[in-house]
Coordinates of C-alpha atoms and ligand atoms in Angstrom, one line a residue:
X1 CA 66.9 -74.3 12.5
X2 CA 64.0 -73.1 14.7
X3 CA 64.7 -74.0 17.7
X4 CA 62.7 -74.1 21.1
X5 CA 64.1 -74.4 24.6
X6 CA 61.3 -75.0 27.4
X7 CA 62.6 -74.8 30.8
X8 CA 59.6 -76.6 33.2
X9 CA 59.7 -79.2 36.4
X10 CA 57.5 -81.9 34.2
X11 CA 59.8 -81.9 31.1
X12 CA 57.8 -85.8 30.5
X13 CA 55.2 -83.9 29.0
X14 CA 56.9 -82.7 26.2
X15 CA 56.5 -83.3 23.3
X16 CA 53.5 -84.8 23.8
X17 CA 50.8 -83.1 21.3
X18 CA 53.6 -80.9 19.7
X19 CA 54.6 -84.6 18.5
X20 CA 51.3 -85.2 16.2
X21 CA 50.9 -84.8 12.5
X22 CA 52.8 -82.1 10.5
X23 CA 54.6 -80.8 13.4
X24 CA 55.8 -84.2 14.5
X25 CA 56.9 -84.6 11.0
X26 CA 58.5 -81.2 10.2
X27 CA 60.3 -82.1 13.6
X28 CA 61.6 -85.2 12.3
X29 CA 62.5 -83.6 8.9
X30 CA 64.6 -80.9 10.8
X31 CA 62.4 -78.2 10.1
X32 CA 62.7 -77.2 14.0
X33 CA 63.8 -78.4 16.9
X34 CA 62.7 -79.1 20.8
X35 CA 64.8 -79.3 23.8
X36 CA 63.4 -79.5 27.7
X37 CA 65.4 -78.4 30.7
X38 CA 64.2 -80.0 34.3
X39 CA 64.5 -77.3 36.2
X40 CA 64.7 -79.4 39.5
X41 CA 68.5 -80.1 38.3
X42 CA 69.3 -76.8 39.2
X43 CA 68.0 -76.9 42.7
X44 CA 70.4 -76.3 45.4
X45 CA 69.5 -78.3 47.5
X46 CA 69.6 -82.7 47.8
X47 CA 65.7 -83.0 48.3
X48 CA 65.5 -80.9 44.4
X49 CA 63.1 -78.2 45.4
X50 CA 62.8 -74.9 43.8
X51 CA 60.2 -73.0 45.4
X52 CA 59.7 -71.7 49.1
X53 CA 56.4 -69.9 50.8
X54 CA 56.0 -66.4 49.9
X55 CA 57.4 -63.5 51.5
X56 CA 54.7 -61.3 53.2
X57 CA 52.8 -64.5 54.1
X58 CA 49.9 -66.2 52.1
X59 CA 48.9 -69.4 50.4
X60 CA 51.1 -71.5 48.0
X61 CA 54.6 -71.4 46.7
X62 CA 56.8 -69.1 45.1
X63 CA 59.8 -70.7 42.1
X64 CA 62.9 -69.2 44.0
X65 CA 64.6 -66.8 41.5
X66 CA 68.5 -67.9 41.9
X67 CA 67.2 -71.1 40.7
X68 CA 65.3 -70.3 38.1
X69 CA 68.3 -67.8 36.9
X70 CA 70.6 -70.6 36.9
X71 CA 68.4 -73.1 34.7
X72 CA 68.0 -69.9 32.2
X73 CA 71.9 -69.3 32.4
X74 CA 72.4 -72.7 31.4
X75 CA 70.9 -71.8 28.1
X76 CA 72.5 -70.4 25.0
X77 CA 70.1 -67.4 23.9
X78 CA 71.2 -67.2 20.4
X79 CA 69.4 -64.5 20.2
X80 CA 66.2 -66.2 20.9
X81 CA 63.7 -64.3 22.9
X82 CA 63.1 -65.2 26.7
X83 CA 59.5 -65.7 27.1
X84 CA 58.0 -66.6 30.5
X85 CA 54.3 -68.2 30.3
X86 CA 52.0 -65.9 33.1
X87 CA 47.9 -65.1 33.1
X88 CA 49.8 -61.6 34.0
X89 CA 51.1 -61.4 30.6
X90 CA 50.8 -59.4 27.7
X91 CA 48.2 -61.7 25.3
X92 CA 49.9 -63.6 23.2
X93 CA 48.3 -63.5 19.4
X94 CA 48.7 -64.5 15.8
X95 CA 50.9 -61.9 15.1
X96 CA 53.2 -62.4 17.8
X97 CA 53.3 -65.9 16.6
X98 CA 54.1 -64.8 13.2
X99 CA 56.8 -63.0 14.5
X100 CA 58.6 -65.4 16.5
X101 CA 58.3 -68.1 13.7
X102 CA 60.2 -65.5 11.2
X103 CA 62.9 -65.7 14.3
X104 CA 65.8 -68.4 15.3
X105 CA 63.2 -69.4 18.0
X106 CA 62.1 -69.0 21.1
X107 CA 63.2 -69.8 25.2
X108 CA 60.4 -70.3 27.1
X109 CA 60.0 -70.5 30.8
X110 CA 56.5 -72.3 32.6
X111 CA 55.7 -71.4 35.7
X112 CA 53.9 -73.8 38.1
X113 CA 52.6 -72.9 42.1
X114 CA 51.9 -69.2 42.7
X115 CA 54.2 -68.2 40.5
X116 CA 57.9 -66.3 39.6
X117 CA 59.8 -64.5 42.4
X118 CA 59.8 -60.9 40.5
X119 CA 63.4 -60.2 40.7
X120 CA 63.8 -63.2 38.5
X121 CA 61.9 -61.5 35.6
X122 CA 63.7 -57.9 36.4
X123 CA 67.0 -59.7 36.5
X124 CA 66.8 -61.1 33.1
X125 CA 64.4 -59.3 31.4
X126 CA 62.0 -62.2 30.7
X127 CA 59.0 -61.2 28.7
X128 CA 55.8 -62.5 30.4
X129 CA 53.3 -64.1 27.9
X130 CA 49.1 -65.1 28.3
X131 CA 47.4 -67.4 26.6
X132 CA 44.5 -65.8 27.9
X133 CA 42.1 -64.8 30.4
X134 CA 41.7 -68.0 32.6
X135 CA 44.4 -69.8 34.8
X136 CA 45.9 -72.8 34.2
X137 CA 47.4 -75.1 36.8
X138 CA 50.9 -74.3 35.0
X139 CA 52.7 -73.0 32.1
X140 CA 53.6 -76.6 30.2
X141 CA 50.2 -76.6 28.5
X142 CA 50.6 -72.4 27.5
X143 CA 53.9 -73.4 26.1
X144 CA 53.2 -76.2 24.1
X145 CA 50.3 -73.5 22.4
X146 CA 52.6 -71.0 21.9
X147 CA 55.2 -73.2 20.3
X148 CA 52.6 -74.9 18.2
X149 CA 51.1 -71.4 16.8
X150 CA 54.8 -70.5 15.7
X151 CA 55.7 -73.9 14.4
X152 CA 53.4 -74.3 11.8
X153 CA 53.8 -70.8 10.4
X154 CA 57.5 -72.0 9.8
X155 CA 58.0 -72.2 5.9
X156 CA 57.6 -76.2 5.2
X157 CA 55.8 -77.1 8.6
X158 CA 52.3 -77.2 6.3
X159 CA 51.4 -79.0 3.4
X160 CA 49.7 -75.7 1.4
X161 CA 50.6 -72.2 2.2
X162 CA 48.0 -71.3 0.7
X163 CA 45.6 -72.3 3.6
X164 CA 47.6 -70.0 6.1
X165 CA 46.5 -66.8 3.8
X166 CA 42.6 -66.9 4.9
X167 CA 42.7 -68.7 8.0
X168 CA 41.2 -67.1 11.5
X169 CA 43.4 -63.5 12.2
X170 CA 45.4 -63.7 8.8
X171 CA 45.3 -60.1 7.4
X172 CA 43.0 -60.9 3.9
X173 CA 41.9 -57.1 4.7
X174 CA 44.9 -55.4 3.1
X175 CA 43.3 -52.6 0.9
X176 CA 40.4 -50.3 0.8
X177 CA 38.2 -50.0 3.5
X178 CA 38.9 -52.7 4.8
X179 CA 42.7 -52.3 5.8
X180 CA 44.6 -53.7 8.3
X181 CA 41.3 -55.7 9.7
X182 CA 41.8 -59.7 10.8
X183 CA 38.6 -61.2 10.6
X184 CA 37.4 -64.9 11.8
X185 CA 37.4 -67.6 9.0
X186 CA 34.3 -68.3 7.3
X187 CA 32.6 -71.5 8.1
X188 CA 33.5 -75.2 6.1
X189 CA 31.6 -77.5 4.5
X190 CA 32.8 -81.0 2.8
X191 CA 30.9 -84.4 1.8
X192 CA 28.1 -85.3 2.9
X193 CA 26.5 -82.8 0.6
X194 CA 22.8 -83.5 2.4
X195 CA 23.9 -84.3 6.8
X196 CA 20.8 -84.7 9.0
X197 CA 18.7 -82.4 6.5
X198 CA 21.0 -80.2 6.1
X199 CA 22.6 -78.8 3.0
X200 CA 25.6 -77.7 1.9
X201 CA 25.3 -73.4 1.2
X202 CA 24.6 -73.6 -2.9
X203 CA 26.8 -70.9 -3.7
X204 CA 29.7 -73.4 -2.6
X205 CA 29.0 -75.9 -5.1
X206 CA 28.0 -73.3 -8.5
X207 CA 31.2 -73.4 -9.2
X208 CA 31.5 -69.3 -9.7
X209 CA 34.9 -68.4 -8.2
X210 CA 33.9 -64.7 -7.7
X211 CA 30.4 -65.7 -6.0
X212 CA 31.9 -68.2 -4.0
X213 CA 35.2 -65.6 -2.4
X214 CA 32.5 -62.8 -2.2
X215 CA 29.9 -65.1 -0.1
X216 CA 33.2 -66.1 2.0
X217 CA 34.3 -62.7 2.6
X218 CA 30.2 -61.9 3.9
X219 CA 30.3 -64.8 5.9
X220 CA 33.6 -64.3 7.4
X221 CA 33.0 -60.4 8.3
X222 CA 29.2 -61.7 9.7
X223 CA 30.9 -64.0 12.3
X224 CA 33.7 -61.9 13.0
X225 CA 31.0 -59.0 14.4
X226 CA 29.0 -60.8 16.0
X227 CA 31.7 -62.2 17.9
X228 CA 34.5 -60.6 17.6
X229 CA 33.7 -56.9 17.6
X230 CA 36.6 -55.7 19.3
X231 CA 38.7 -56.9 16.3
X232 CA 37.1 -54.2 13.9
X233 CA 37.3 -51.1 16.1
X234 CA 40.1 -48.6 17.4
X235 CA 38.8 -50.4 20.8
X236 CA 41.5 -50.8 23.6
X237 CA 41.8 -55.1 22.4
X238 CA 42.5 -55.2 19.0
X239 CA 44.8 -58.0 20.3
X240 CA 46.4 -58.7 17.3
X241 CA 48.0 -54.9 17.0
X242 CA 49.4 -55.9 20.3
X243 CA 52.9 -56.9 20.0
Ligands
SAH1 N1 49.1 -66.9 41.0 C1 49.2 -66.7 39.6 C2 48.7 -67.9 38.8 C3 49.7 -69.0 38.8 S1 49.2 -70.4 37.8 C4 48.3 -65.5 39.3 O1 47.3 -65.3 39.9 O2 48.7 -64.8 38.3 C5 50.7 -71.3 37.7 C6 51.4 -71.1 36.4 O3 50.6 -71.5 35.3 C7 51.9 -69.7 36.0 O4 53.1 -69.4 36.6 C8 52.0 -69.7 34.5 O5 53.3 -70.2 34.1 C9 50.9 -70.8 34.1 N2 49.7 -70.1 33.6 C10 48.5 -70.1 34.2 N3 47.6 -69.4 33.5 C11 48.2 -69.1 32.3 C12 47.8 -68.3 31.2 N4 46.5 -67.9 31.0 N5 48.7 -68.1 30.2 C13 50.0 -68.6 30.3 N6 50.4 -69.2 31.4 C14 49.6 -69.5 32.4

């Protein structure tokens, strides 16, 4: 079963949304499982701290890394990949996700204060992951993301697998010219068919299969230049070549 192992000082916070809908049901079904270490029980110390001020001076707290290595230690890797959540890290992406849900699961390690001492990270080769380019007050939230992304990729997790084929950074750009391109979904449209004066695109409710995927496709490249450039180019953040 996929299993994921999140090593974090709030562990009450799981599994909070990861708990909701289809995941909370696959959970329940066995379709993959959670498990939260406190990292506070492997403090060395009777007042449970795991962090201490920063070598070469400077604001905030560092996670001490003998700590941190014995909470990871604790943890049979199964061959799981240690992941450790950091705005440093390399961006984490549908791909990725696609990857690590084809896997027995993941480890993943949330940082909180300034940080990881960096011999922690050396020492046992922990792979530093970003949700993006912004910086959260701590990993937990960056964790629960990452583990939802893989989840429902996980054969079972949603209702139709069908939906997972044209969604937002799925590959529908195979063949032809269009190869190896991830474009951004198209938009939706359901019931009312008039809202605020507003109509539903026409096309959608002809009833012409062809017309309808062709006007999707239009759409979906449309949206994807205009704001997604960078995911039709050679440019240097293509990020989900990026693995
Ligand atoms: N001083 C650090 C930021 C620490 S934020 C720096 O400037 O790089 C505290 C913790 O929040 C981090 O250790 C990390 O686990 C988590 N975090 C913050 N932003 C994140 C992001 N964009 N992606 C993943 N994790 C993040």
């Amino acid at each position: 079963m996929w299993k994921a192992t999140v090593l974090t000082l709030y562990p009450e916070l799981f599994p909070g949304p990861l708990d909701a809908s289809v995941l909370g049901r696959a959970r329940g079904e066995g379709l993959w499982s959670l498990e939260t270490l406190n990292i506070r029980d492997f403090s060395d110390n009777p007042y449970g701290s795991v962090d201490d001020s920063p070598a070469g001076g400077g604001a905030g707290l560092v996670m001490r890394a003998d700590i941190l290595a014995a909470a990871i230690d604790s943890v049979p890797r199964n061959d799981r990949p240690l992941l450790c959540l950091s705005p440093r890290g390399r961006p984490f992406s549908q791909s990725r996700a696609r990857t690590l849900a084809a896997g027995p699961g993941l480890i993943a390690l949330c940082g909180r204060f300034e940080g990881i001492d960096q011999r922690l990270i050396e020492a046992r080769n922990v792979e530093e992951v970003s949700i993006g380019d912004f910086v959260l007050a701590g990993g937990e939230v960056a964790a629960m993301a990452l583990i939802e992304a893989c989840v429902r990729l996980i054969p079972g997790v949603l209702g139709s697998p069908l939906s997972l084929g044209e969604e937002s950074f799925s590959e529908s750009g195979k063949s032809g010219r269009d190869a190896g391109i991830t474009l951004l979904e198209y938009p939706q449209y359901t019931r009312p068919r008039v809202f605020e004066g507003r109509e539903i695109p026409p096309v959608l409710l002809s009833g012409d299969h062809r017309k309808i995927a062709e006007w999707r496709r239009a759409e979906a490249e449309a949206i994807t230049r205009a704001r997604r450039p960078d995911l039709f180019g050679p440019g240097p953040i293509r990020r989900d070549n990026m693995e």
